[in-house]
């Protein structure tokens, strides 16, 4: 068995909370896999339980990178086109408020992430305590996935509503970041006077926008780890 499947003492809070979340998975479940470092720990733990405890699950990945990771660890990954509903979705977030509103999408896989969150009977958000904020937009800009041909028009509409920002660049800063669906991503900030609900509505109503990173009313519970202790906050 490879080192990546071993379950020793968690190396950090992200792993601690991912292991906690994996205990919600039961035999026969269809499980949505998130994207990011915390979700990666969850994928590892699920694979470990499959290998060590003979847990029987099918999974759906929220990104190509998670699909490749899950398959490399021996998990059965099926296509979203095969199902309308999943049992459980476990994913991280960039920001989390007390009322369980989320900011997600630093990994620019917004569309699948929101689809899975909506399709899940239960959506568990796993994070360390650094992700807790008073309001969305505190530490990060709002990622907004736009159709390539519509990026200018969508940006203009959002600017007219007070938004400030630009297209996200790739890591090397020599090109644009392209989402898993071939779209571009605008990273924008807005007037703090707008509530998360208002922002959600504003961005949803902007033509050319495919999806954005504010998740309202989708979270079943947040599982937050701080110094090895996991606290659950249920909706
Ligand atoms: C990707 C996400 C991630 O869940 C979010 O960025 C958190 O990542 P990490 O677990 O690495 O801190 O929304 O689109």
PDB file of C-alpha atoms and ligand atoms in Angstrom:
ATOM      1  CA  UNK A   1       0.000   0.000   0.000  1.00  0.00           C
ATOM      2  CA  UNK A   2       1.361   3.415  -0.916  1.00  0.00           C
ATOM      3  CA  UNK A   3       2.147   6.127   1.643  1.00  0.00           C
ATOM      4  CA  UNK A   4      -0.595   8.312   0.175  1.00  0.00           C
ATOM      5  CA  UNK A   5      -3.224   5.907   1.478  1.00  0.00           C
ATOM      6  CA  UNK A   6      -1.979   5.676   5.040  1.00  0.00           C
ATOM      7  CA  UNK A   7      -3.985   7.152   7.882  1.00  0.00           C
ATOM      8  CA  UNK A   8      -1.548   8.218  10.587  1.00  0.00           C
ATOM      9  CA  UNK A   9      -2.016  11.231  12.813  1.00  0.00           C
ATOM     10  CA  UNK A  10      -3.303  14.114  10.628  1.00  0.00           C
ATOM     11  CA  UNK A  11      -0.475  16.313   9.423  1.00  0.00           C
ATOM     12  CA  UNK A  12      -2.554  19.486   9.693  1.00  0.00           C
ATOM     13  CA  UNK A  13      -6.085  20.836  10.216  1.00  0.00           C
ATOM     14  CA  UNK A  14      -7.010  20.327   6.563  1.00  0.00           C
ATOM     15  CA  UNK A  15      -6.290  16.628   6.834  1.00  0.00           C
ATOM     16  CA  UNK A  16      -7.988  16.386  10.246  1.00  0.00           C
ATOM     17  CA  UNK A  17     -11.235  17.837   8.903  1.00  0.00           C
ATOM     18  CA  UNK A  18     -11.080  15.752   5.721  1.00  0.00           C
ATOM     19  CA  UNK A  19     -10.792  12.554   7.763  1.00  0.00           C
ATOM     20  CA  UNK A  20     -13.711  13.720   9.936  1.00  0.00           C
ATOM     21  CA  UNK A  21     -15.832  14.301   6.815  1.00  0.00           C
ATOM     22  CA  UNK A  22     -14.958  10.891   5.369  1.00  0.00           C
ATOM     23  CA  UNK A  23     -16.725   9.307   8.342  1.00  0.00           C
ATOM     24  CA  UNK A  24     -20.020  10.572   6.879  1.00  0.00           C
ATOM     25  CA  UNK A  25     -19.547   8.299   3.875  1.00  0.00           C
ATOM     26  CA  UNK A  26     -21.493   5.039   4.020  1.00  0.00           C
ATOM     27  CA  UNK A  27     -21.503   1.941   1.819  1.00  0.00           C
ATOM     28  CA  UNK A  28     -23.311   2.374  -1.487  1.00  0.00           C
ATOM     29  CA  UNK A  29     -23.141   6.163  -1.526  1.00  0.00           C
ATOM     30  CA  UNK A  30     -22.486   8.272  -4.586  1.00  0.00           C
ATOM     31  CA  UNK A  31     -19.998  10.871  -3.353  1.00  0.00           C
ATOM     32  CA  UNK A  32     -19.039  14.195  -4.935  1.00  0.00           C
ATOM     33  CA  UNK A  33     -15.335  14.998  -4.741  1.00  0.00           C
ATOM     34  CA  UNK A  34     -14.253  18.615  -4.358  1.00  0.00           C
ATOM     35  CA  UNK A  35     -11.157  20.378  -5.615  1.00  0.00           C
ATOM     36  CA  UNK A  36      -8.226  21.801  -3.672  1.00  0.00           C
ATOM     37  CA  UNK A  37      -5.835  20.747  -0.944  1.00  0.00           C
ATOM     38  CA  UNK A  38      -8.504  19.952   1.681  1.00  0.00           C
ATOM     39  CA  UNK A  39     -10.597  18.023  -0.849  1.00  0.00           C
ATOM     40  CA  UNK A  40      -7.443  16.122  -1.820  1.00  0.00           C
ATOM     41  CA  UNK A  41      -7.064  14.878   1.747  1.00  0.00           C
ATOM     42  CA  UNK A  42     -10.706  13.751   1.611  1.00  0.00           C
ATOM     43  CA  UNK A  43     -10.093  11.829  -1.627  1.00  0.00           C
ATOM     44  CA  UNK A  44      -7.078  10.178  -0.015  1.00  0.00           C
ATOM     45  CA  UNK A  45      -9.061   9.165   3.060  1.00  0.00           C
ATOM     46  CA  UNK A  46     -11.917   7.803   0.960  1.00  0.00           C
ATOM     47  CA  UNK A  47      -9.445   5.710  -1.008  1.00  0.00           C
ATOM     48  CA  UNK A  48      -7.870   4.536   2.242  1.00  0.00           C
ATOM     49  CA  UNK A  49     -11.281   3.475   3.606  1.00  0.00           C
ATOM     50  CA  UNK A  50     -12.085   1.660   0.363  1.00  0.00           C
ATOM     51  CA  UNK A  51      -8.792  -0.199   0.555  1.00  0.00           C
ATOM     52  CA  UNK A  52      -8.695  -0.908   4.309  1.00  0.00           C
ATOM     53  CA  UNK A  53     -12.381  -1.098   5.257  1.00  0.00           C
ATOM     54  CA  UNK A  54     -13.792  -2.423   1.988  1.00  0.00           C
ATOM     55  CA  UNK A  55     -15.990   0.671   1.709  1.00  0.00           C
ATOM     56  CA  UNK A  56     -18.023   0.522  -1.497  1.00  0.00           C
ATOM     57  CA  UNK A  57     -18.671   3.905  -3.119  1.00  0.00           C
ATOM     58  CA  UNK A  58     -18.933   5.550  -6.498  1.00  0.00           C
ATOM     59  CA  UNK A  59     -17.681   9.097  -6.935  1.00  0.00           C
ATOM     60  CA  UNK A  60     -18.163  12.116  -9.180  1.00  0.00           C
ATOM     61  CA  UNK A  61     -15.355  14.663  -9.450  1.00  0.00           C
ATOM     62  CA  UNK A  62     -15.757  18.454  -9.549  1.00  0.00           C
ATOM     63  CA  UNK A  63     -12.664  18.877 -11.721  1.00  0.00           C
ATOM     64  CA  UNK A  64     -10.320  17.023 -14.010  1.00  0.00           C
ATOM     65  CA  UNK A  65      -7.539  17.219 -11.426  1.00  0.00           C
ATOM     66  CA  UNK A  66      -9.726  15.578  -8.753  1.00  0.00           C
ATOM     67  CA  UNK A  67     -10.872  12.945 -11.209  1.00  0.00           C
ATOM     68  CA  UNK A  68      -7.284  12.037 -12.046  1.00  0.00           C
ATOM     69  CA  UNK A  69      -6.314  11.929  -8.371  1.00  0.00           C
ATOM     70  CA  UNK A  70      -9.323   9.768  -7.425  1.00  0.00           C
ATOM     71  CA  UNK A  71      -8.737   7.342 -10.282  1.00  0.00           C
ATOM     72  CA  UNK A  72      -5.037   7.089  -9.485  1.00  0.00           C
ATOM     73  CA  UNK A  73      -5.982   6.002  -5.958  1.00  0.00           C
ATOM     74  CA  UNK A  74      -8.382   3.348  -7.265  1.00  0.00           C
ATOM     75  CA  UNK A  75     -11.717   5.115  -6.715  1.00  0.00           C
ATOM     76  CA  UNK A  76     -14.535   4.510  -9.175  1.00  0.00           C
ATOM     77  CA  UNK A  77     -15.324   7.862 -10.840  1.00  0.00           C
ATOM     78  CA  UNK A  78     -18.490   8.140 -12.912  1.00  0.00           C
ATOM     79  CA  UNK A  79     -19.678  10.971 -15.172  1.00  0.00           C
ATOM     80  CA  UNK A  80     -22.177  13.589 -14.010  1.00  0.00           C
ATOM     81  CA  UNK A  81     -24.162  12.885 -17.165  1.00  0.00           C
ATOM     82  CA  UNK A  82     -25.153   9.554 -15.582  1.00  0.00           C
ATOM     83  CA  UNK A  83     -26.956  10.981 -12.537  1.00  0.00           C
ATOM     84  CA  UNK A  84     -29.270  13.779 -11.419  1.00  0.00           C
ATOM     85  CA  UNK A  85     -28.662  13.494  -7.673  1.00  0.00           C
ATOM     86  CA  UNK A  86     -25.771  12.493  -5.438  1.00  0.00           C
ATOM     87  CA  UNK A  87     -25.746  11.440  -1.795  1.00  0.00           C
ATOM     88  CA  UNK A  88     -22.946  13.545  -0.406  1.00  0.00           C
ATOM     89  CA  UNK A  89     -20.605  16.245  -1.688  1.00  0.00           C
ATOM     90  CA  UNK A  90     -17.501  17.213   0.263  1.00  0.00           C
ATOM     91  CA  UNK A  91     -15.474  20.232  -0.790  1.00  0.00           C
ATOM     92  CA  UNK A  92     -13.385  23.086   0.579  1.00  0.00           C
ATOM     93  CA  UNK A  93     -14.012  26.822   0.320  1.00  0.00           C
ATOM     94  CA  UNK A  94     -11.998  30.022   0.220  1.00  0.00           C
ATOM     95  CA  UNK A  95     -14.260  31.958   2.593  1.00  0.00           C
ATOM     96  CA  UNK A  96     -17.033  30.828   4.936  1.00  0.00           C
ATOM     97  CA  UNK A  97     -19.446  33.007   6.906  1.00  0.00           C
ATOM     98  CA  UNK A  98     -21.349  32.052  10.053  1.00  0.00           C
ATOM     99  CA  UNK A  99     -24.595  31.699   8.057  1.00  0.00           C
ATOM    100  CA  UNK A 100     -22.831  29.112   5.824  1.00  0.00           C
ATOM    101  CA  UNK A 101     -22.472  31.326   2.765  1.00  0.00           C
ATOM    102  CA  UNK A 102     -19.323  30.418   0.823  1.00  0.00           C
ATOM    103  CA  UNK A 103     -16.855  31.872  -1.589  1.00  0.00           C
ATOM    104  CA  UNK A 104     -15.371  29.196  -3.827  1.00  0.00           C
ATOM    105  CA  UNK A 105     -13.581  28.894  -7.102  1.00  0.00           C
ATOM    106  CA  UNK A 106      -9.979  29.879  -6.596  1.00  0.00           C
ATOM    107  CA  UNK A 107      -9.404  26.689  -8.580  1.00  0.00           C
ATOM    108  CA  UNK A 108     -11.788  28.000 -11.289  1.00  0.00           C
ATOM    109  CA  UNK A 109     -13.989  24.907 -11.379  1.00  0.00           C
ATOM    110  CA  UNK A 110     -17.073  26.836 -10.363  1.00  0.00           C
ATOM    111  CA  UNK A 111     -19.615  25.316 -12.688  1.00  0.00           C
ATOM    112  CA  UNK A 112     -19.154  21.713 -11.645  1.00  0.00           C
ATOM    113  CA  UNK A 113     -18.690  22.689  -7.999  1.00  0.00           C
ATOM    114  CA  UNK A 114     -22.019  24.505  -7.855  1.00  0.00           C
ATOM    115  CA  UNK A 115     -23.755  21.753  -9.840  1.00  0.00           C
ATOM    116  CA  UNK A 116     -22.550  19.134  -7.362  1.00  0.00           C
ATOM    117  CA  UNK A 117     -23.455  21.310  -4.359  1.00  0.00           C
ATOM    118  CA  UNK A 118     -26.988  21.672  -5.724  1.00  0.00           C
ATOM    119  CA  UNK A 119     -27.314  18.007  -6.741  1.00  0.00           C
ATOM    120  CA  UNK A 120     -26.167  16.727  -3.342  1.00  0.00           C
ATOM    121  CA  UNK A 121     -28.582  15.555  -0.658  1.00  0.00           C
ATOM    122  CA  UNK A 122     -25.879  16.704   1.749  1.00  0.00           C
ATOM    123  CA  UNK A 123     -23.099  19.214   1.064  1.00  0.00           C
ATOM    124  CA  UNK A 124     -20.339  19.278   3.673  1.00  0.00           C
ATOM    125  CA  UNK A 125     -17.775  22.077   3.526  1.00  0.00           C
ATOM    126  CA  UNK A 126     -14.383  21.214   4.977  1.00  0.00           C
ATOM    127  CA  UNK A 127     -11.821  23.836   5.960  1.00  0.00           C
ATOM    128  CA  UNK A 128      -9.385  25.008   8.548  1.00  0.00           C
ATOM    129  CA  UNK A 129     -10.325  28.024  10.649  1.00  0.00           C
ATOM    130  CA  UNK A 130      -8.379  30.441   8.419  1.00  0.00           C
ATOM    131  CA  UNK A 131     -11.372  30.367   6.039  1.00  0.00           C
ATOM    132  CA  UNK A 132     -13.858  31.921   8.487  1.00  0.00           C
ATOM    133  CA  UNK A 133     -14.791  35.511   7.602  1.00  0.00           C
ATOM    134  CA  UNK A 134     -17.374  38.088   8.639  1.00  0.00           C
ATOM    135  CA  UNK A 135     -18.465  38.621   5.041  1.00  0.00           C
ATOM    136  CA  UNK A 136     -17.726  37.207   1.606  1.00  0.00           C
ATOM    137  CA  UNK A 137     -15.046  39.148  -0.259  1.00  0.00           C
ATOM    138  CA  UNK A 138     -12.903  39.840   2.822  1.00  0.00           C
ATOM    139  CA  UNK A 139      -9.757  38.056   1.642  1.00  0.00           C
ATOM    140  CA  UNK A 140     -10.496  37.193  -1.981  1.00  0.00           C
ATOM    141  CA  UNK A 141     -12.043  38.717  -5.079  1.00  0.00           C
ATOM    142  CA  UNK A 142     -15.249  37.151  -6.427  1.00  0.00           C
ATOM    143  CA  UNK A 143     -14.428  34.714  -9.261  1.00  0.00           C
ATOM    144  CA  UNK A 144     -16.913  35.023 -12.125  1.00  0.00           C
ATOM    145  CA  UNK A 145     -16.726  32.547 -15.000  1.00  0.00           C
ATOM    146  CA  UNK A 146     -17.735  34.155 -18.292  1.00  0.00           C
ATOM    147  CA  UNK A 147     -18.189  32.949 -21.868  1.00  0.00           C
ATOM    148  CA  UNK A 148     -15.045  33.995 -23.784  1.00  0.00           C
ATOM    149  CA  UNK A 149     -17.005  35.925 -26.422  1.00  0.00           C
ATOM    150  CA  UNK A 150     -18.958  37.790 -23.735  1.00  0.00           C
ATOM    151  CA  UNK A 151     -16.177  38.738 -21.319  1.00  0.00           C
ATOM    152  CA  UNK A 152     -16.026  42.416 -22.284  1.00  0.00           C
ATOM    153  CA  UNK A 153     -19.784  42.930 -22.218  1.00  0.00           C
ATOM    154  CA  UNK A 154     -20.120  41.040 -18.928  1.00  0.00           C
ATOM    155  CA  UNK A 155     -17.253  43.003 -17.366  1.00  0.00           C
ATOM    156  CA  UNK A 156     -18.846  46.263 -18.520  1.00  0.00           C
ATOM    157  CA  UNK A 157     -22.233  45.313 -16.992  1.00  0.00           C
ATOM    158  CA  UNK A 158     -20.570  44.408 -13.714  1.00  0.00           C
ATOM    159  CA  UNK A 159     -18.555  47.638 -13.715  1.00  0.00           C
ATOM    160  CA  UNK A 160     -21.766  49.613 -14.174  1.00  0.00           C
ATOM    161  CA  UNK A 161     -22.968  47.954 -10.966  1.00  0.00           C
ATOM    162  CA  UNK A 162     -19.795  49.122  -9.182  1.00  0.00           C
ATOM    163  CA  UNK A 163     -17.587  46.107  -9.796  1.00  0.00           C
ATOM    164  CA  UNK A 164     -13.821  46.509 -10.184  1.00  0.00           C
ATOM    165  CA  UNK A 165     -11.526  43.820 -11.561  1.00  0.00           C
ATOM    166  CA  UNK A 166     -10.147  42.082 -14.586  1.00  0.00           C
ATOM    167  CA  UNK A 167      -9.568  38.764 -16.295  1.00  0.00           C
ATOM    168  CA  UNK A 168      -7.595  36.288 -14.234  1.00  0.00           C
ATOM    169  CA  UNK A 169      -4.140  35.555 -15.590  1.00  0.00           C
ATOM    170  CA  UNK A 170      -2.467  32.171 -15.614  1.00  0.00           C
ATOM    171  CA  UNK A 171       0.113  31.339 -12.953  1.00  0.00           C
ATOM    172  CA  UNK A 172       3.042  32.323 -15.198  1.00  0.00           C
ATOM    173  CA  UNK A 173       1.284  35.675 -15.867  1.00  0.00           C
ATOM    174  CA  UNK A 174       1.899  35.265 -19.568  1.00  0.00           C
ATOM    175  CA  UNK A 175      -1.614  34.290 -20.585  1.00  0.00           C
ATOM    176  CA  UNK A 176      -5.200  34.034 -19.411  1.00  0.00           C
ATOM    177  CA  UNK A 177      -6.580  31.510 -17.032  1.00  0.00           C
ATOM    178  CA  UNK A 178      -9.061  29.183 -18.768  1.00  0.00           C
ATOM    179  CA  UNK A 179     -11.599  27.191 -16.736  1.00  0.00           C
ATOM    180  CA  UNK A 180     -12.213  23.454 -17.177  1.00  0.00           C
ATOM    181  CA  UNK A 181     -15.120  24.433 -19.432  1.00  0.00           C
ATOM    182  CA  UNK A 182     -13.022  26.629 -21.696  1.00  0.00           C
ATOM    183  CA  UNK A 183     -14.316  29.869 -20.200  1.00  0.00           C
ATOM    184  CA  UNK A 184     -12.510  32.937 -18.860  1.00  0.00           C
ATOM    185  CA  UNK A 185     -12.595  34.107 -15.236  1.00  0.00           C
ATOM    186  CA  UNK A 186     -13.150  37.668 -14.042  1.00  0.00           C
ATOM    187  CA  UNK A 187     -11.904  38.385 -10.524  1.00  0.00           C
ATOM    188  CA  UNK A 188     -13.932  41.302  -9.169  1.00  0.00           C
ATOM    189  CA  UNK A 189     -14.564  43.291  -6.012  1.00  0.00           C
ATOM    190  CA  UNK A 190     -17.793  45.143  -5.253  1.00  0.00           C
ATOM    191  CA  UNK A 191     -19.026  47.860  -2.977  1.00  0.00           C
ATOM    192  CA  UNK A 192     -19.187  46.543   0.603  1.00  0.00           C
ATOM    193  CA  UNK A 193     -22.706  48.016   0.889  1.00  0.00           C
ATOM    194  CA  UNK A 194     -24.024  45.164  -1.293  1.00  0.00           C
ATOM    195  CA  UNK A 195     -25.081  42.100   0.688  1.00  0.00           C
ATOM    196  CA  UNK A 196     -24.053  38.618  -0.461  1.00  0.00           C
ATOM    197  CA  UNK A 197     -27.653  37.995  -1.581  1.00  0.00           C
ATOM    198  CA  UNK A 198     -27.664  41.197  -3.640  1.00  0.00           C
ATOM    199  CA  UNK A 199     -24.315  40.323  -5.182  1.00  0.00           C
ATOM    200  CA  UNK A 200     -25.534  36.818  -5.972  1.00  0.00           C
ATOM    201  CA  UNK A 201     -28.586  38.217  -7.753  1.00  0.00           C
ATOM    202  CA  UNK A 202     -26.618  40.907  -9.569  1.00  0.00           C
ATOM    203  CA  UNK A 203     -24.049  38.476 -10.967  1.00  0.00           C
ATOM    204  CA  UNK A 204     -26.670  35.811 -11.791  1.00  0.00           C
ATOM    205  CA  UNK A 205     -28.577  38.416 -13.809  1.00  0.00           C
ATOM    206  CA  UNK A 206     -25.558  39.465 -15.887  1.00  0.00           C
ATOM    207  CA  UNK A 207     -25.691  38.066 -19.442  1.00  0.00           C
ATOM    208  CA  UNK A 208     -22.556  36.178 -20.440  1.00  0.00           C
ATOM    209  CA  UNK A 209     -21.878  34.972 -16.890  1.00  0.00           C
ATOM    210  CA  UNK A 210     -21.754  31.192 -16.720  1.00  0.00           C
ATOM    211  CA  UNK A 211     -21.276  30.867 -12.940  1.00  0.00           C
ATOM    212  CA  UNK A 212     -19.700  32.618  -9.981  1.00  0.00           C
ATOM    213  CA  UNK A 213     -18.108  31.733  -6.664  1.00  0.00           C
ATOM    214  CA  UNK A 214     -20.767  32.858  -4.153  1.00  0.00           C
ATOM    215  CA  UNK A 215     -22.640  29.841  -2.806  1.00  0.00           C
ATOM    216  CA  UNK A 216     -25.797  30.781  -0.892  1.00  0.00           C
ATOM    217  CA  UNK A 217     -28.224  28.317   0.687  1.00  0.00           C
ATOM    218  CA  UNK A 218     -26.405  25.224  -0.582  1.00  0.00           C
ATOM    219  CA  UNK A 219     -24.335  24.209   2.454  1.00  0.00           C
ATOM    220  CA  UNK A 220     -25.687  21.490   4.770  1.00  0.00           C
ATOM    221  CA  UNK A 221     -22.879  21.920   7.282  1.00  0.00           C
ATOM    222  CA  UNK A 222     -19.429  23.375   7.650  1.00  0.00           C
ATOM    223  CA  UNK A 223     -16.764  21.276   9.355  1.00  0.00           C
ATOM    224  CA  UNK A 224     -14.034  23.572  10.608  1.00  0.00           C
ATOM    225  CA  UNK A 225     -10.792  22.328  12.143  1.00  0.00           C
ATOM    226  CA  UNK A 226      -8.714  24.386  14.512  1.00  0.00           C
ATOM    227  CA  UNK A 227      -5.635  22.925  16.202  1.00  0.00           C
ATOM    228  CA  UNK A 228      -6.885  19.400  15.533  1.00  0.00           C
ATOM    229  CA  UNK A 229     -10.414  19.927  16.906  1.00  0.00           C
ATOM    230  CA  UNK A 230     -13.267  19.765  14.363  1.00  0.00           C
ATOM    231  CA  UNK A 231     -16.442  21.799  14.948  1.00  0.00           C
ATOM    232  CA  UNK A 232     -19.623  21.168  12.960  1.00  0.00           C
ATOM    233  CA  UNK A 233     -22.072  23.964  12.127  1.00  0.00           C
ATOM    234  CA  UNK A 234     -25.312  22.589  10.609  1.00  0.00           C
ATOM    235  CA  UNK A 235     -27.825  24.621   8.603  1.00  0.00           C
TER     236      UNK A 235
HETATM  237  C1  LIG B   1     -11.667  25.329  -5.662  1.00  0.00           C
HETATM  238  C2  LIG B   1     -12.218  25.633  -4.318  1.00  0.00           C
HETATM  239  C3  LIG B   1     -11.448  25.108  -3.144  1.00  0.00           C
HETATM  240  O1  LIG B   1     -12.293  24.272  -2.420  1.00  0.00           O
HETATM  241  C4  LIG B   1     -10.961  26.247  -2.315  1.00  0.00           C
HETATM  242  O2  LIG B   1     -10.088  27.053  -3.115  1.00  0.00           O
HETATM  243  C5  LIG B   1     -10.233  25.777  -1.055  1.00  0.00           C
HETATM  244  O3  LIG B   1      -9.008  25.196  -1.390  1.00  0.00           O
HETATM  245  P1  LIG B   1      -8.038  24.589  -0.291  1.00  0.00           P
HETATM  246  O4  LIG B   1      -8.738  23.405   0.311  1.00  0.00           O
HETATM  247  O5  LIG B   1      -6.812  24.206  -1.073  1.00  0.00           O
HETATM  248  O6  LIG B   1      -7.748  25.654   0.726  1.00  0.00           O
HETATM  249  O7  LIG B   1     -13.242  26.257  -4.155  1.00  0.00           O
HETATM  250  O8  LIG B   1     -12.466  25.890  -6.672  1.00  0.00           O
END
